[in-house]
Every structure is written in C-alpha cells, then in structure tokens.
Amino acid sequence: MSTRRIKVRKSVRLAKIENQNNRQVTFSKCRNGVFKKANELVVMTGAEVGIIVCPQGSKPYSFGHPNVNETINKYVGEERPSSPSGTDDNKLKQMNKNVESQQEWFKGPIEKMNYTEASMLKEGLEDLLLKLKNYGTERGYGYENGKWKAE
C-alpha cells in the first residue's frame, strides 16, 4: 500500500519582513494574487472592481474593470451635486472668459510679445514640460536627451 503525502498549509506569522529582497518578492506575489482574484470576481460576477496598491517608495500598481480611474471616480469622487440655480456654472464660465481675455497676447506672434509676456510664456512652457516629464515617469517612461524611452 502506497502512502500519499498531503500538502498542508502552514500558518504564516504576520509581521513585517525585514529583508528588503524577500519583502519585494512577497509583495509581488501577493499583488499578483490579489489582482488575479479581482479578475476572477469580474469574470464570474460582472462586478466593477478598482484596486490601487502603493508599495513604500515605489510606483503604484492598479487593476480595474472596466477602467480603474472610471470605477474609482464613480464611487469616490468626481460627482458633485449640481447647484439648483446653476450660479456656480455661470461664475465658472465668467472666470474663464476673464482669463481668456487677459491672455489674448498668448495667441499672437512671438515677435510682438513684450519681455513680460515672453517670460510668462517661457515659464508656462517649462511648467508644461515638467508636468509631461512627471506624467511619463509615473507611467514607466524616462525622459533623457529630449526623448522618451520605456524604462
């Protein structure tokens, strides 16, 4: 008669893993397991799922169905109650008109700008470039020597 070994699950002591490499491996395995279970939940029940996992000192990972941003925004935030009279919308439209009228110089040729307008344009473009670089690095791209490349 043959004897069969039965695989028994061991109970794991819950404590912070001190070794950085072991902690990273455990994080990756658990993250993949959580995302796999979320995907099973979506497939089996058609549920909307949005998960964001933020490891310490690294970029966040996300899983969502149909899209993590849509799912989270639907339940967390970007829905605001509408004002009964619509005065907030009117104020916002008026503010936009004021800003646009103040920045008509922006639409003209660069040669006709004065020093202040040119410096404001330069600051705006530098700010835009910084925002683009941050946006790319958040999504796993590097910006070197004027070119984007996947990291």
Short mmCIF file of C-alpha atoms in Angstrom, two decimals:
data_model
loop_
_atom_site.label_atom_id
_atom_site.label_comp_id
_atom_site.label_asym_id
_atom_site.label_seq_id
_atom_site.Cartn_x
_atom_site.Cartn_y
_atom_site.Cartn_z
CA MET A 1 0.00 0.00 0.00
CA SER A 2 1.39 3.37 -1.00
CA THR A 3 1.34 6.31 1.31
CA ARG A 4 0.33 9.68 -0.02
CA ARG A 5 1.61 12.88 1.33
CA ILE A 6 -0.98 15.54 1.85
CA LYS A 7 0.14 19.07 1.39
CA VAL A 8 -0.83 21.04 4.45
CA ARG A 9 -0.96 24.82 4.53
CA LYS A 10 1.27 26.33 7.12
CA SER A 11 0.09 29.25 9.16
CA VAL A 12 2.16 32.32 8.45
CA ARG A 13 3.18 34.66 11.20
CA LEU A 14 2.04 38.15 10.23
CA ALA A 15 4.88 40.58 10.78
CA LYS A 16 6.90 42.96 8.67
CA ILE A 17 9.52 41.16 6.59
CA GLU A 18 12.86 42.74 7.43
CA ASN A 19 14.84 41.57 4.39
CA GLN A 20 14.18 44.05 1.56
CA ASN A 21 14.51 41.45 -1.23
CA ASN A 22 12.18 38.97 0.49
CA ARG A 23 9.71 41.78 1.15
CA GLN A 24 9.70 42.79 -2.54
CA VAL A 25 9.21 39.18 -3.72
CA THR A 26 6.38 38.65 -1.24
CA PHE A 27 4.76 41.93 -2.31
CA SER A 28 4.89 40.95 -5.99
CA LYS A 29 3.40 37.52 -5.35
CA CYS A 30 0.63 38.84 -3.12
CA ARG A 31 -0.14 41.71 -5.52
CA ASN A 32 -0.46 39.27 -8.40
CA GLY A 33 -2.69 37.04 -6.27
CA VAL A 34 -4.97 39.93 -5.34
CA PHE A 35 -5.24 41.09 -8.96
CA LYS A 36 -5.95 37.52 -10.08
CA LYS A 37 -8.76 37.18 -7.52
CA ALA A 38 -10.18 40.56 -8.60
CA ASN A 39 -10.15 39.40 -12.22
CA GLU A 40 -11.96 36.17 -11.25
CA LEU A 41 -14.57 38.26 -9.44
CA VAL A 42 -15.08 40.39 -12.55
CA VAL A 43 -15.36 37.40 -14.88
CA MET A 44 -17.66 35.36 -12.65
CA THR A 45 -20.00 38.11 -11.44
CA GLY A 46 -19.55 41.05 -13.79
CA ALA A 47 -18.69 43.30 -10.86
CA GLU A 48 -16.88 46.61 -11.24
CA VAL A 49 -13.51 46.43 -9.50
CA GLY A 50 -10.89 49.08 -8.84
CA ILE A 51 -7.73 48.35 -6.83
CA ILE A 52 -4.68 50.53 -6.23
CA VAL A 53 -1.68 49.08 -4.42
CA CYS A 54 1.03 51.51 -3.33
CA PRO A 55 4.25 49.89 -2.13
CA GLN A 56 6.50 52.01 0.02
CA GLY A 57 8.93 54.02 -2.08
CA SER A 58 7.77 52.73 -5.45
CA LYS A 59 5.23 53.48 -8.14
CA PRO A 60 1.61 52.45 -7.51
CA TYR A 61 0.06 49.44 -9.25
CA SER A 62 -3.58 49.33 -10.25
CA PHE A 63 -6.19 46.93 -11.55
CA GLY A 64 -9.62 47.97 -12.67
CA HIS A 65 -12.55 46.78 -14.69
CA PRO A 66 -13.64 48.38 -16.92
CA ASN A 67 -11.02 51.00 -16.01
CA VAL A 68 -9.56 51.73 -12.59
CA ASN A 69 -9.98 55.51 -12.92
CA GLU A 70 -13.61 55.28 -14.06
CA THR A 71 -14.50 52.82 -11.32
CA ILE A 72 -12.88 54.78 -8.51
CA ASN A 73 -14.22 58.14 -9.71
CA LYS A 74 -17.70 56.67 -9.93
CA TYR A 75 -17.72 55.76 -6.24
CA VAL A 76 -15.26 58.13 -4.63
CA GLY A 77 -15.31 61.41 -6.12
CA GLU A 78 -15.81 63.43 -9.19
CA GLU A 79 -19.55 63.56 -8.84
CA ARG A 80 -20.61 66.78 -7.20
CA PRO A 81 -24.14 67.84 -6.51
CA SER A 82 -25.49 70.28 -9.04
CA SER A 83 -26.47 73.68 -7.80
CA PRO A 84 -30.20 74.41 -8.08
CA SER A 85 -29.79 77.74 -9.86
CA GLY A 86 -26.68 76.95 -11.87
CA THR A 87 -24.88 80.01 -10.44
CA ASP A 88 -21.66 78.05 -9.93
CA ASP A 89 -21.55 77.18 -13.62
CA ASN A 90 -22.20 80.80 -14.58
CA LYS A 91 -19.42 82.02 -12.27
CA LEU A 92 -17.02 79.48 -13.73
CA LYS A 93 -17.86 80.48 -17.30
CA GLN A 94 -17.38 84.15 -16.45
CA MET A 95 -14.00 83.43 -14.83
CA ASN A 96 -12.90 81.51 -17.93
CA LYS A 97 -13.90 84.45 -20.15
CA ASN A 98 -11.92 86.84 -17.96
CA VAL A 99 -8.82 84.67 -18.07
CA GLU A 100 -9.09 84.21 -21.84
CA SER A 101 -9.47 87.95 -22.41
CA GLN A 102 -6.41 88.66 -20.25
CA GLN A 103 -4.33 86.20 -22.24
CA GLU A 104 -5.17 87.29 -25.78
CA TRP A 105 -1.49 88.20 -26.20
CA PHE A 106 -0.75 84.48 -25.98
CA LYS A 107 -2.40 83.87 -29.36
CA GLY A 108 -0.32 86.45 -31.20
CA PRO A 109 3.09 86.00 -32.84
CA ILE A 110 6.09 85.66 -30.51
CA GLU A 111 7.90 88.54 -32.22
CA LYS A 112 5.25 91.02 -30.99
CA MET A 113 5.41 89.93 -27.33
CA ASN A 114 7.00 92.19 -24.76
CA TYR A 115 9.51 90.89 -22.20
CA THR A 116 6.87 90.14 -19.52
CA GLU A 117 4.66 88.19 -21.93
CA ALA A 118 7.63 86.24 -23.29
CA SER A 119 8.83 85.35 -19.80
CA MET A 120 5.31 84.23 -18.84
CA LEU A 121 5.19 82.08 -21.98
CA LYS A 122 8.60 80.60 -21.13
CA GLU A 123 7.53 79.80 -17.54
CA GLY A 124 4.31 78.22 -18.80
CA LEU A 125 6.15 76.05 -21.30
CA GLU A 126 8.73 74.98 -18.69
CA ASP A 127 5.90 74.10 -16.30
CA LEU A 128 4.18 72.11 -19.04
CA LEU A 129 7.40 70.22 -19.81
CA LEU A 130 7.87 69.39 -16.12
CA LYS A 131 4.28 68.12 -15.89
CA LEU A 132 4.82 65.98 -19.00
CA LYS A 133 8.01 64.51 -17.56
CA ASN A 134 6.26 63.67 -14.28
CA TYR A 135 3.31 62.16 -16.16
CA GLY A 136 5.66 59.97 -18.20
CA THR A 137 7.75 58.81 -15.25
CA GLU A 138 4.60 57.91 -13.31
CA ARG A 139 3.71 55.59 -16.19
CA GLY A 140 7.13 53.98 -16.52
CA TYR A 141 8.84 56.16 -19.11
CA GLY A 142 12.08 58.08 -18.82
CA TYR A 143 12.95 61.36 -20.45
CA GLU A 144 16.60 61.75 -21.45
CA ASN A 145 18.26 63.94 -24.05
CA GLY A 146 14.92 65.20 -25.30
CA LYS A 147 13.49 61.73 -25.99
CA TRP A 148 11.05 59.40 -24.23
CA LYS A 149 12.03 55.79 -23.65
CA ALA A 150 10.47 52.91 -21.75
CA GLU A 151 12.25 52.09 -18.52
#
